[in-house]
PDB file of C-alpha atoms in Angstrom:
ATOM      1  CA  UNK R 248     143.842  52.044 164.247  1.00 94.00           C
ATOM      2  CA  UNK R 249     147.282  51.880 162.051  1.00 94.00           C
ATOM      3  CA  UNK R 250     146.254  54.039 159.045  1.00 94.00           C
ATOM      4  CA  UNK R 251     148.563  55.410 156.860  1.00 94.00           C
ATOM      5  CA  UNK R 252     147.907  58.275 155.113  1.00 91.00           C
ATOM      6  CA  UNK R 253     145.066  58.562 152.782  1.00 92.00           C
ATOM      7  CA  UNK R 254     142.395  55.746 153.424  1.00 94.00           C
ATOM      8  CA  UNK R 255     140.947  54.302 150.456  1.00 93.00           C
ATOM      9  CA  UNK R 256     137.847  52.052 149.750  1.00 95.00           C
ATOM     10  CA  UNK R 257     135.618  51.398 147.243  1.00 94.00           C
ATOM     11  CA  UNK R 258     132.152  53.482 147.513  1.00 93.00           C
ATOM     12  CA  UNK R 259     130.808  50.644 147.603  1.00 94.00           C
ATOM     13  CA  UNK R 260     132.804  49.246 150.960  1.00 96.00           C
ATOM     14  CA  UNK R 261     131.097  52.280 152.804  1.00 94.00           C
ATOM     15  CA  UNK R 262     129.837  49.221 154.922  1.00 95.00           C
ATOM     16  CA  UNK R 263     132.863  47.195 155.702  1.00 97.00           C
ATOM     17  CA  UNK R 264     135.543  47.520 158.454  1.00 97.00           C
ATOM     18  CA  UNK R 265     138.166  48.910 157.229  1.00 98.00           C
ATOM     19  CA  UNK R 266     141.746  46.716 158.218  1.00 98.00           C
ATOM     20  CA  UNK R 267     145.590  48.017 157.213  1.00 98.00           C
ATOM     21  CA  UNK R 268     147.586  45.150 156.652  1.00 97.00           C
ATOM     22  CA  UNK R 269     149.448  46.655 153.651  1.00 97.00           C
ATOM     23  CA  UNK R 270     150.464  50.504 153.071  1.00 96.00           C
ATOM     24  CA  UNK R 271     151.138  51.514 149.669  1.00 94.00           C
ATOM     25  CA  UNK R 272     151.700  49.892 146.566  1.00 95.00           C
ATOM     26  CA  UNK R 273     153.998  47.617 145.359  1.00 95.00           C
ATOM     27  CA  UNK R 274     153.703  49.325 141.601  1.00 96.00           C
ATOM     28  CA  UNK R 275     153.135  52.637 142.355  1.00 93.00           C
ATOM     29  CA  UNK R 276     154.400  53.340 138.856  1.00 95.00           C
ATOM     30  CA  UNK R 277     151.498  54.012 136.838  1.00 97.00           C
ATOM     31  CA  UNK R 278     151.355  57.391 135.164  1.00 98.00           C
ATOM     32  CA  UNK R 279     147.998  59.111 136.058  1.00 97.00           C
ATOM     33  CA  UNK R 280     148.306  57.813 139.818  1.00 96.00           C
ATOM     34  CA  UNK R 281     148.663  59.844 142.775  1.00 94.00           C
ATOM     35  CA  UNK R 282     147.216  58.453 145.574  1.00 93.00           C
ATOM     36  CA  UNK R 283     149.789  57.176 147.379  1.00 92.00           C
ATOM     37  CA  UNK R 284     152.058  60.337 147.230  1.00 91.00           C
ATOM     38  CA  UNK R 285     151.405  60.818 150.794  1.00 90.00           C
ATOM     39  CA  UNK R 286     153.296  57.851 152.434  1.00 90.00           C
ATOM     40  CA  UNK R 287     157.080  58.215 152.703  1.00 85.00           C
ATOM     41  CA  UNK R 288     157.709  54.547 151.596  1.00 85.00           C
ATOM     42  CA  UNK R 289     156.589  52.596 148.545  1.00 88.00           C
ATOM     43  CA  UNK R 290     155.249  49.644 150.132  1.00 94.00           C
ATOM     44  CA  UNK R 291     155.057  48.289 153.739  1.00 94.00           C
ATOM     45  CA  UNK R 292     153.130  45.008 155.120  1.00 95.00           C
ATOM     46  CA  UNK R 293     151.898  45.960 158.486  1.00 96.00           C
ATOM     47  CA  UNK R 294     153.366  43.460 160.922  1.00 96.00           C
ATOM     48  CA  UNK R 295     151.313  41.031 162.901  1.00 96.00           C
ATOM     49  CA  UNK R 296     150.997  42.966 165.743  1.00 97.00           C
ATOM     50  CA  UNK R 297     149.511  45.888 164.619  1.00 97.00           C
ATOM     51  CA  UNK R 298     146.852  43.710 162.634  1.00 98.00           C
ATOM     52  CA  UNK R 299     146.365  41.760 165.800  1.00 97.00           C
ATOM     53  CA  UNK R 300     145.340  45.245 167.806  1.00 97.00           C
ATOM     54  CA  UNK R 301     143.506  46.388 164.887  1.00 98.00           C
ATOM     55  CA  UNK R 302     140.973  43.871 165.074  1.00 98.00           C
ATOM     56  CA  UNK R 303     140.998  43.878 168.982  1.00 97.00           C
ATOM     57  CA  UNK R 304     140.043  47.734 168.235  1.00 97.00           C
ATOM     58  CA  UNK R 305     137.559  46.401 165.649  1.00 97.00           C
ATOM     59  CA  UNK R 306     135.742  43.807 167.972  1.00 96.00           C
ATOM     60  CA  UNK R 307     134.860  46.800 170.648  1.00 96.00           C
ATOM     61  CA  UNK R 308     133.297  49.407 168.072  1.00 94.00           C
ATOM     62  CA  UNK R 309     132.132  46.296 165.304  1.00 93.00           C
ATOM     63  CA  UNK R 310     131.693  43.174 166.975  1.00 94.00           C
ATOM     64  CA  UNK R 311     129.111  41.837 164.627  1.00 95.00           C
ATOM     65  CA  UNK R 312     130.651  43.623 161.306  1.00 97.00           C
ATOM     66  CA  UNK R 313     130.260  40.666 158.509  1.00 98.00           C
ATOM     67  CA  UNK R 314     132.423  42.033 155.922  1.00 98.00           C
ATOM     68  CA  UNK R 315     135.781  43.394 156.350  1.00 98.00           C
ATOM     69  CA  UNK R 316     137.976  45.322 153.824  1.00 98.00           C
ATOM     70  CA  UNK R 317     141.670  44.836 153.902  1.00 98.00           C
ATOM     71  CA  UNK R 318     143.399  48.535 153.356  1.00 95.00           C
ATOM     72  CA  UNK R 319     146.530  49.164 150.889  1.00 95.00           C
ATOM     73  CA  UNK R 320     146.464  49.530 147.140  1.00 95.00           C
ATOM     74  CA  UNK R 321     146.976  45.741 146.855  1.00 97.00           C
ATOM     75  CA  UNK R 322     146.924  43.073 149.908  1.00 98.00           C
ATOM     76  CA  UNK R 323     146.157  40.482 147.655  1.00 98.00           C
ATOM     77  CA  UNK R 324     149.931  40.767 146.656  1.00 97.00           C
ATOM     78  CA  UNK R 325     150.513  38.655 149.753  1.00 98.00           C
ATOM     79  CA  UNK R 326     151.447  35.054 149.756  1.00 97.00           C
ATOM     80  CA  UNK R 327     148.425  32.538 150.311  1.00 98.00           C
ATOM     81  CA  UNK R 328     149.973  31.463 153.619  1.00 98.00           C
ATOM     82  CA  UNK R 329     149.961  35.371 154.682  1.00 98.00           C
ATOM     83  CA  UNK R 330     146.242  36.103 153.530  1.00 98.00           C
ATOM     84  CA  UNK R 331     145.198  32.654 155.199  1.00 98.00           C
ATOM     85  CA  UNK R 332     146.741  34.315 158.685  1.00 98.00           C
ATOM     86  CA  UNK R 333     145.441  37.287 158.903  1.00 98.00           C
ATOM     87  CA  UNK R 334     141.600  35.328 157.989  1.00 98.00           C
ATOM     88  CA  UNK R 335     142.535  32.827 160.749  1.00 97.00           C
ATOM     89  CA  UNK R 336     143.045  36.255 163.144  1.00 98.00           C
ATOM     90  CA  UNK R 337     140.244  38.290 161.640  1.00 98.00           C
ATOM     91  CA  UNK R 338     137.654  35.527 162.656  1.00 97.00           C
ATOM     92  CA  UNK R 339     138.998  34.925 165.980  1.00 96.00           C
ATOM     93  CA  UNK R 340     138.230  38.575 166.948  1.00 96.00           C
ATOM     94  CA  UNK R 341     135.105  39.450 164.346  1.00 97.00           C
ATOM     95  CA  UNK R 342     133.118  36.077 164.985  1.00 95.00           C
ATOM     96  CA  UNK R 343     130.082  36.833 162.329  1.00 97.00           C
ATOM     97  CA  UNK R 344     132.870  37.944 159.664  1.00 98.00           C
ATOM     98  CA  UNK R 345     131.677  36.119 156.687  1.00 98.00           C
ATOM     99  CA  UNK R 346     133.754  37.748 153.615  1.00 98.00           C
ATOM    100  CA  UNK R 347     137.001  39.565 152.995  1.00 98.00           C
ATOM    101  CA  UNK R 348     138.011  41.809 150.052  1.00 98.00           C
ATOM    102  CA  UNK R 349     140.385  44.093 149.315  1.00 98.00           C
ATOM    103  CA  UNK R 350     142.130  46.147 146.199  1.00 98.00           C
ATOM    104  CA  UNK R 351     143.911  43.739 143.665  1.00 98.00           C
ATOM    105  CA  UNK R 352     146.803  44.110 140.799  1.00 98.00           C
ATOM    106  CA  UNK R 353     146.361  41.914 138.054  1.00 98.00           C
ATOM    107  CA  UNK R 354     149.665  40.759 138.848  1.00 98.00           C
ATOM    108  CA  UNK R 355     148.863  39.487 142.315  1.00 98.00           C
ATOM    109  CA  UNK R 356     147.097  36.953 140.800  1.00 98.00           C
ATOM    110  CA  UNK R 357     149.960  35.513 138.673  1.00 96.00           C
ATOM    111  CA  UNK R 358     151.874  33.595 141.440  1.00 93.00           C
ATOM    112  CA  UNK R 359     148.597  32.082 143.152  1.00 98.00           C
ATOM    113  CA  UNK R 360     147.100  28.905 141.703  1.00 98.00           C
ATOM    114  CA  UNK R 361     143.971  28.110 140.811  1.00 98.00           C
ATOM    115  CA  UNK R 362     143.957  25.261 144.023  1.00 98.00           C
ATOM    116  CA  UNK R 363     145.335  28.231 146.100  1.00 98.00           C
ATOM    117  CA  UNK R 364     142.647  30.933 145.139  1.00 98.00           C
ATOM    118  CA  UNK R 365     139.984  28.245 145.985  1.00 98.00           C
ATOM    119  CA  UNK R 366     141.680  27.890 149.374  1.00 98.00           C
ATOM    120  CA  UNK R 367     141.200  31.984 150.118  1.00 98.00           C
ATOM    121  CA  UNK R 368     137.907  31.378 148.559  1.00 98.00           C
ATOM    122  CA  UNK R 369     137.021  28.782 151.354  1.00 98.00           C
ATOM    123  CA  UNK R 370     138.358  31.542 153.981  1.00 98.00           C
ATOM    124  CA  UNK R 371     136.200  34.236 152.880  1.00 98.00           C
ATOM    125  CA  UNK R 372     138.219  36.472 150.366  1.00 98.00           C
ATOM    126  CA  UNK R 373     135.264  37.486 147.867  1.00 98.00           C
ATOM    127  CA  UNK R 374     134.887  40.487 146.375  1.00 98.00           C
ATOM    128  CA  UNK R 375     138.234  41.883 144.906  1.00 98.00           C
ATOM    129  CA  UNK R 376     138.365  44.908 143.645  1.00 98.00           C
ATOM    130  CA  UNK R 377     141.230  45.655 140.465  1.00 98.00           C
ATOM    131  CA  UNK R 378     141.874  48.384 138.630  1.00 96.00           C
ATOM    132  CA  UNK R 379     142.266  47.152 135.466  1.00 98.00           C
ATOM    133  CA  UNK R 380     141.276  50.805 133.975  1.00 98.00           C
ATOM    134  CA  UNK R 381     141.145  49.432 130.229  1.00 98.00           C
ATOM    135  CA  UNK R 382     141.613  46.365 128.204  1.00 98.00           C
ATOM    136  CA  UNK R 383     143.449  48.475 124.905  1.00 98.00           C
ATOM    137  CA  UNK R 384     147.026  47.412 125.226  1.00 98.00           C
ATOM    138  CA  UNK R 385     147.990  50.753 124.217  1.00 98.00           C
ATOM    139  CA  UNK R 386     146.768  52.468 126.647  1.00 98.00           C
ATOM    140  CA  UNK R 387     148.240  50.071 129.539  1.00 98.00           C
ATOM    141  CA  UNK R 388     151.541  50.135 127.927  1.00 98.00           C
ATOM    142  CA  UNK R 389     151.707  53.962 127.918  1.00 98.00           C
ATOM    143  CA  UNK R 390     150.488  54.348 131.324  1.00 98.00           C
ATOM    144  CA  UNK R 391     152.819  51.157 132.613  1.00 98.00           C
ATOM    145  CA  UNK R 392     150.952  49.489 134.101  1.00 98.00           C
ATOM    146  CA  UNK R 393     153.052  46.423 134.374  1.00 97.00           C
ATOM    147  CA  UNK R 394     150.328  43.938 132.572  1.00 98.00           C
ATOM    148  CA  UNK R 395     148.404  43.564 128.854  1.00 98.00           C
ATOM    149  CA  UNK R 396     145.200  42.833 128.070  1.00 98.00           C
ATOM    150  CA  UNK R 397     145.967  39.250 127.669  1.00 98.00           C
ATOM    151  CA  UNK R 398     147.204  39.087 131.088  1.00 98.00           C
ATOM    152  CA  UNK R 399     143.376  40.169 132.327  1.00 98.00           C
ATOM    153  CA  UNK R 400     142.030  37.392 130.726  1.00 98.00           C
ATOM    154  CA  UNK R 401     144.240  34.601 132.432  1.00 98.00           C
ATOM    155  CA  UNK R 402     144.350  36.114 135.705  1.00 98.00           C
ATOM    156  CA  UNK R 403     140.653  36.532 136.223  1.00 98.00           C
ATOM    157  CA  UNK R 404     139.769  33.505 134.516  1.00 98.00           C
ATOM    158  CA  UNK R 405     141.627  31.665 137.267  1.00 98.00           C
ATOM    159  CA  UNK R 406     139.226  33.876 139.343  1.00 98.00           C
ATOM    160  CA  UNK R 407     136.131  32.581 137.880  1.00 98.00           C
ATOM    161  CA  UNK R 408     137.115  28.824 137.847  1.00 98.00           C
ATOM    162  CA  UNK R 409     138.304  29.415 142.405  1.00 98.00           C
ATOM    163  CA  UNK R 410     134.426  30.942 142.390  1.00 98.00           C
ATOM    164  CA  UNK R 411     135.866  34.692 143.998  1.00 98.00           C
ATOM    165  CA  UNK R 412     133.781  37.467 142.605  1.00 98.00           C
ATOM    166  CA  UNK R 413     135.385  40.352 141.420  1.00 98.00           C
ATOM    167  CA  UNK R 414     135.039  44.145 140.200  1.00 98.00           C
ATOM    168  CA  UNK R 415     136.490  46.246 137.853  1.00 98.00           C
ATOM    169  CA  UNK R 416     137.358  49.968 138.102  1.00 97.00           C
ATOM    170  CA  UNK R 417     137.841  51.583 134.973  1.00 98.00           C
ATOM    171  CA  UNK R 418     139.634  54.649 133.993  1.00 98.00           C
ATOM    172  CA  UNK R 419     137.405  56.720 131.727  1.00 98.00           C
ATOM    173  CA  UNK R 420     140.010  59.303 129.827  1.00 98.00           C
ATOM    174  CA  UNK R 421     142.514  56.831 129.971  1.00 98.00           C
ATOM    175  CA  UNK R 422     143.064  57.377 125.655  1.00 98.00           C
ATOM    176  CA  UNK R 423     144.021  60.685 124.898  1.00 98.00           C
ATOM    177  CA  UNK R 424     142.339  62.602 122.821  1.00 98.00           C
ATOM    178  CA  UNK R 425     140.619  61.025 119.590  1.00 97.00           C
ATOM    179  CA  UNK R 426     141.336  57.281 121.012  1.00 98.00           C
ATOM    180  CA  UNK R 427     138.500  56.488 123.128  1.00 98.00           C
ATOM    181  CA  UNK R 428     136.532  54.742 120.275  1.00 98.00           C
ATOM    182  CA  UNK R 429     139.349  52.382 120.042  1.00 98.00           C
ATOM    183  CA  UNK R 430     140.194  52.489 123.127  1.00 98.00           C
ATOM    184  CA  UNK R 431     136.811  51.092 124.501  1.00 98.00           C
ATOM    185  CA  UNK R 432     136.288  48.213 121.379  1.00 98.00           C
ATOM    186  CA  UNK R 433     139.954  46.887 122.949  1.00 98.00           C
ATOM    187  CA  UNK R 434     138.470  47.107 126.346  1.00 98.00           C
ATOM    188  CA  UNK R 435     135.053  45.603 125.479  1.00 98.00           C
ATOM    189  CA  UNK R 436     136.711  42.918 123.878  1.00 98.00           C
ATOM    190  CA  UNK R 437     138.128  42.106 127.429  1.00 98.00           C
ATOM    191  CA  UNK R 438     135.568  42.529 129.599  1.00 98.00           C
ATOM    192  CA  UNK R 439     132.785  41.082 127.405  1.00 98.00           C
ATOM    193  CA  UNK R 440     134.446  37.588 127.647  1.00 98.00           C
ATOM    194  CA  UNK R 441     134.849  37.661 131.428  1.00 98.00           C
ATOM    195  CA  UNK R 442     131.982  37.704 134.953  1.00 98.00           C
ATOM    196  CA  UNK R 443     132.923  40.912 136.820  1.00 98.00           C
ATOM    197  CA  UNK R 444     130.009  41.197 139.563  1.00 98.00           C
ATOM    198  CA  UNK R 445     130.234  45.332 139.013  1.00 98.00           C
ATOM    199  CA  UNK R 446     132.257  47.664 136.255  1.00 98.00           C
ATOM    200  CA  UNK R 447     132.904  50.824 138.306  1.00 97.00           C
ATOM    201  CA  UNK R 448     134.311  53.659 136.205  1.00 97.00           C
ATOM    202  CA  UNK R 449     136.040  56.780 137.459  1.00 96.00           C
ATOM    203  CA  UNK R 450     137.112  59.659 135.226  1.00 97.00           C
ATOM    204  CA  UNK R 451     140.610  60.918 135.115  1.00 97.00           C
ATOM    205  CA  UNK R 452     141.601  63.413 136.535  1.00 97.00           C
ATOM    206  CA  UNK R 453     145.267  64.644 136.476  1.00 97.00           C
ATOM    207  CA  UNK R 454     147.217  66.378 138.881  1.00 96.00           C
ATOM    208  CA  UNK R 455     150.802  68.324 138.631  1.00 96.00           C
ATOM    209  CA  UNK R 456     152.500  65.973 140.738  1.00 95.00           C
ATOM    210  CA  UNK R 457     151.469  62.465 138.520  1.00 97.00           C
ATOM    211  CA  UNK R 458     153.993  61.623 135.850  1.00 97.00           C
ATOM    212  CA  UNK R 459     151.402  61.792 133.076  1.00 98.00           C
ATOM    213  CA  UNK R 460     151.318  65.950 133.634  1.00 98.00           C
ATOM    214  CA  UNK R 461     154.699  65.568 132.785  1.00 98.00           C
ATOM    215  CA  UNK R 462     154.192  63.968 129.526  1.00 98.00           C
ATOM    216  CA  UNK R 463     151.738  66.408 128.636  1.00 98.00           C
ATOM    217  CA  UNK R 464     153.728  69.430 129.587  1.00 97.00           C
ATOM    218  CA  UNK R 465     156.679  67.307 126.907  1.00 98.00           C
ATOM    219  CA  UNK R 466     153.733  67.135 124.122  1.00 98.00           C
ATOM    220  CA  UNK R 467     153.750  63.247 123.915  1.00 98.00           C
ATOM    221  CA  UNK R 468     149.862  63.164 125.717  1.00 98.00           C
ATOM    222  CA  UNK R 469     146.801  65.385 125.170  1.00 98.00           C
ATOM    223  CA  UNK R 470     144.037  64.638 127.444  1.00 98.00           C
ATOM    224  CA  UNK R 471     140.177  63.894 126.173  1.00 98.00           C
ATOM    225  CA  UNK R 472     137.802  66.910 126.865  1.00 98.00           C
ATOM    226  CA  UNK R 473     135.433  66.669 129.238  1.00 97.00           C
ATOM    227  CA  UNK R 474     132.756  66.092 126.955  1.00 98.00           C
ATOM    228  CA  UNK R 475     134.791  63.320 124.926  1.00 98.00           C
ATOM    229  CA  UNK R 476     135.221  61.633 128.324  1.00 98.00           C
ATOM    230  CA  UNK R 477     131.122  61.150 129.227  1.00 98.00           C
ATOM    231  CA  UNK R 478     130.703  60.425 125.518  1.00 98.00           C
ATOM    232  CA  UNK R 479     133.352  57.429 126.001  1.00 98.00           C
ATOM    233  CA  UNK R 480     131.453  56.519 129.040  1.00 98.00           C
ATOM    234  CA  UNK R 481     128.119  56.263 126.923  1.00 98.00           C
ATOM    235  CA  UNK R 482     129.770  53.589 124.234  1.00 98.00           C
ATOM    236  CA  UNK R 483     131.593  51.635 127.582  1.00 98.00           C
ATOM    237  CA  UNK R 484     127.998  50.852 128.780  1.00 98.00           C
ATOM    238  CA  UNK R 485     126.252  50.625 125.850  1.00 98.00           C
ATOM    239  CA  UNK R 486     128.850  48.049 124.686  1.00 98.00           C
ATOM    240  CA  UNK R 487     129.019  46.231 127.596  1.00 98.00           C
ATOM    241  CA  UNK R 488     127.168  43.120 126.881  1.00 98.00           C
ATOM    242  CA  UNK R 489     127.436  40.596 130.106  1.00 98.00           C
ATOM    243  CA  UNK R 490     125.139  40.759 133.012  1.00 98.00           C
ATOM    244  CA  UNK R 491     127.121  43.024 135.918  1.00 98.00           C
ATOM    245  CA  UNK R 492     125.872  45.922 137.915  1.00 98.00           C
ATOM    246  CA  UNK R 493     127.955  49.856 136.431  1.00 98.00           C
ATOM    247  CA  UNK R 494     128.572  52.005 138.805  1.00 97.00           C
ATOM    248  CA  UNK R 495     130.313  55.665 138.498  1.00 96.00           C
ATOM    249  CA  UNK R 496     130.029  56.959 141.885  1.00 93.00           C
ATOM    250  CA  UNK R 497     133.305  58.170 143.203  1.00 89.00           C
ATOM    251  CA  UNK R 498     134.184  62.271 143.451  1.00 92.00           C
ATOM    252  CA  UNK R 499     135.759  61.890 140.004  1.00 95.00           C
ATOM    253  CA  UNK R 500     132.101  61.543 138.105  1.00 95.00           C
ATOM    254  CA  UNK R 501     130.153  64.632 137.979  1.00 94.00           C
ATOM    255  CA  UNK R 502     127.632  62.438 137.410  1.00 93.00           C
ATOM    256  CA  UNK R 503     126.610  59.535 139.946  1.00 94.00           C
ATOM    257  CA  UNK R 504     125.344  56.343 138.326  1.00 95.00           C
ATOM    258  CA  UNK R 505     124.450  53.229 139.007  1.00 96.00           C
ATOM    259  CA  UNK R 506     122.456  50.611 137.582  1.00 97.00           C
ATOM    260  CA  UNK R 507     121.949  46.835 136.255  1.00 98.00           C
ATOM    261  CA  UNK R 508     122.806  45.741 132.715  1.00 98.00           C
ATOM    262  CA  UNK R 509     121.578  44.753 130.378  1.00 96.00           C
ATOM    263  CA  UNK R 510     118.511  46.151 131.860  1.00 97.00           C
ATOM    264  CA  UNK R 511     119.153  49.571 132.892  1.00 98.00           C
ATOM    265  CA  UNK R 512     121.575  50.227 130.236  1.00 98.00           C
ATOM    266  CA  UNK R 513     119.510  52.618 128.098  1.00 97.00           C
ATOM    267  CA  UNK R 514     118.434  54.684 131.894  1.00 98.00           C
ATOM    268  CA  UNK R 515     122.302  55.105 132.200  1.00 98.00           C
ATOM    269  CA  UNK R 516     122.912  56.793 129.018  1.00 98.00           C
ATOM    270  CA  UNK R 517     119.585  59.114 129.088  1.00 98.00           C
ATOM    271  CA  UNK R 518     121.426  59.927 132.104  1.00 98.00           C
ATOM    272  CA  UNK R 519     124.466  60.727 130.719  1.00 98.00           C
ATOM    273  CA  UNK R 520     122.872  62.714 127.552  1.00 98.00           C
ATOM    274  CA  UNK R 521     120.650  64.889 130.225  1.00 97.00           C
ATOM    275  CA  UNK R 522     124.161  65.483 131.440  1.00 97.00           C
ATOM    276  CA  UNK R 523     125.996  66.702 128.135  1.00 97.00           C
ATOM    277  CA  UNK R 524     122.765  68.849 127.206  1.00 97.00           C
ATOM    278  CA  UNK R 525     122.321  70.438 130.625  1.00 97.00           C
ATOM    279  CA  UNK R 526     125.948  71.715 130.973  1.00 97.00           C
ATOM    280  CA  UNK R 527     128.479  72.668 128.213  1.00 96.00           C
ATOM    281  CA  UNK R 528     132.404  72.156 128.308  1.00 97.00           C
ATOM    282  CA  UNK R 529     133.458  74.953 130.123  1.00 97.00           C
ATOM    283  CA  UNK R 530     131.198  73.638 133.049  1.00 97.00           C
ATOM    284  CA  UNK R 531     132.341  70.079 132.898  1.00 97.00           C
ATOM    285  CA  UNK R 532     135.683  71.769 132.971  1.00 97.00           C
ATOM    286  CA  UNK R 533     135.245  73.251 136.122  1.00 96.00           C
ATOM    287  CA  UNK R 534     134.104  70.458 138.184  1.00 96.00           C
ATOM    288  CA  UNK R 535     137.326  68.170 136.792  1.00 96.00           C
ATOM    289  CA  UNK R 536     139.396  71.572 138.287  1.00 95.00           C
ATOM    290  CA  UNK R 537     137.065  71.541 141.870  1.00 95.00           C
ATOM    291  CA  UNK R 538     138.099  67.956 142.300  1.00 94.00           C
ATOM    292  CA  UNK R 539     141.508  68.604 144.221  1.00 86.00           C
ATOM    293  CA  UNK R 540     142.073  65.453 145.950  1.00 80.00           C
ATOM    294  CA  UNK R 541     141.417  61.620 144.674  1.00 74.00           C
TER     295      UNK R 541
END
C-alpha cells in the first residue's frame, strides 16, 4: 500500500479500509497542528495508478470490506469529477463497498454545490469527518484556521440539505486559559443549530515543533490546565442540546468516553467528575507529557 508517513483515521474507522489518495494537507497552517510534520511536501494527490493498485491490494486481503476510508488530512478537497473516479474504481475492485468517508476542511465544501454533494451522496461518500475544533471565532482566527464560525454553518448546511452525514472533532483547550466558558457558548451556538451524527473531542496537546509553542514561549498564549480542560469538556456536553452520539476516545483523552445525548449526557459528566476527584493536576499533567505522538 502507498502510505505516507503517519496514517490517520478516526477511532471510529478502526473498521474501514484504509485508501491514500491524498498525502498531507492543503492548510497545514493551523497553529496547534503537527501531524503532518513527517511528509516532506505539503500536499500531494496520489496519482491514479497507485489508487488503482491500492485497491487491487485491497480486494485480496478485504474483498467484502463495505466501508472504505479515503487517507490524507482532506480528500474531500478534490473536485467532484475526481471523488466520482476514484468511487467508480473503488467499486469495481471492492464489489460490497457501500460508503466512503474521509477527513474534511470546512473549506472543501465551499466550491461543491449543493446538486454536486448530492451526486457524491448517490456514490457513497457518507460519513465525513471535519475538524472544526470550535465554533468561537476567536479562537479560529488565532489558530488560522482559514474559516469563521459563520462559514460552519453554510458549509454543513449544504451537507444536511445533499443528505451526507457528518462528524465533528473538537479541540478541547483550544481557548487559553480563562476562555473556555466563552469559548464553548460560541461553539454551542454553532453546533446546536446543525445534525452532526457524532461530536468527537480530543484534548490539546502541544508539542515544541507546532507554531502555537512558539507563541507561548513569545507570551501572546497561555494554555488551560489540565483540570480547566475536562471542566470545559463537562459544559461542551452538558450544553450540547441536539441528538448526536460524543465520543472522546483518541490517545489525547485520559479519559475514554462515549455515549448518546441527550440521554447519556449526565453518565458522561459523572464520568468526568470521578475523573477530576480521583486524580489531581499534577497527575493530569503527566499523562498530557506521556502522550508523545498525535
Amino acid at each position: 500500500m502507498h502510505y505516507t508517513g503517519t496514517v490517520w483515521r478516526p477511532p471510529y474507522e478502526a473498521w474501514s479500509a484504509l485508501l491514500q489518495v491524498t498525502a498531507g494537507c492543503t492548510h497545514h497552517k493551523c497553529k496547534f497542528c503537527t501531524l503532518y510534520d513527517d511528509i516532506p511536501f505539503k500536499f500531494r494527490l496520489s496519482p491514479i495508478e497507485e489508487i488503482e493498485q491500492d485497491l487491487q491490494e485491497l480486494y485480496l486481503y478485504t474483498p467484502d470490506v463495505t466501508r472504505l476510508f479515503l487517507i490524507g488530512a482532506n480528500p474531500f478537497v478534490l473536485s467532484t469529477d475526481k471523488l466520482r473516479h476514484i468511487a467508480y474504481l473503488a467499486k469495481q475492485c471492492l464489489i460490497k463497498l457501500k460508503t466512503i468517508g474521509c477527513f474534511a476542511r470546512i473549506t472543501d465544501i465551499y466550491n461543491k454545490s449543493v446538486a454536486e454533494l448530492k451526486v457524491l451522496r448517490s456514490l457513497g461518500y457518507n460519513g465525513i469527518t471535519i475538524g472544526v475544533e470550535t465554533g468561537d471565532n476567536n479562537a479560529l482566527e488565532f489558530m488560522n484556521k482559514g474559516y469563521n464560525a459563520a462559514d460552519i454553518l453554510s458549509q454543513c448546511r449544504k451537507l444536511d440539505e445533499a443528505g451526507i452525514e457528518y462528524n465533528f472533532f473538537y479541540l478541547t483547550g483550544i481557548y487559553g486559559a480563562g476562555k473556555s466558558k466563552k469559548g464553548v457558548e460560541e461553539t454551542l451556538n454553532i453546533f446546536n443549530q446543525l445534525n452532526p451524527k457524532l461530536v468527537g473531542a480530543s484534548i490539546l496537546t502541544i508539542y515544541p515543533n507546532s507554531t502555537l509553542y512558539q507563541e507561548i514561549k513569545c507570551g501572546n498564549w497561555v494554555e488551560e490546565s489540565e483540570t480547566e480542560k475536562f471542566e470545559e469538556l463537562k459544559l461542551l456536553i452538558n450544553g450540547l442540546q441536539i441528538t448526536t452520539h460524543f465520543a472522546a476516545l483518541g490517545a489525547s483523552n485520559m479519559l475514554q468516553l462515549h455515549g448518546k445525548l441527550p440521554e447519556e449526557k449526565q453518565s458522561l459528566i459523572f464520568e468526568i467528575d470521578s475523573l477530576l476527584q480521583q486524580y489531581d493536576e499534577s497527575t493530569l499533567i503527566k499523562y498530557r507529557k506521556s502522550v508523545k505522538h498525535l
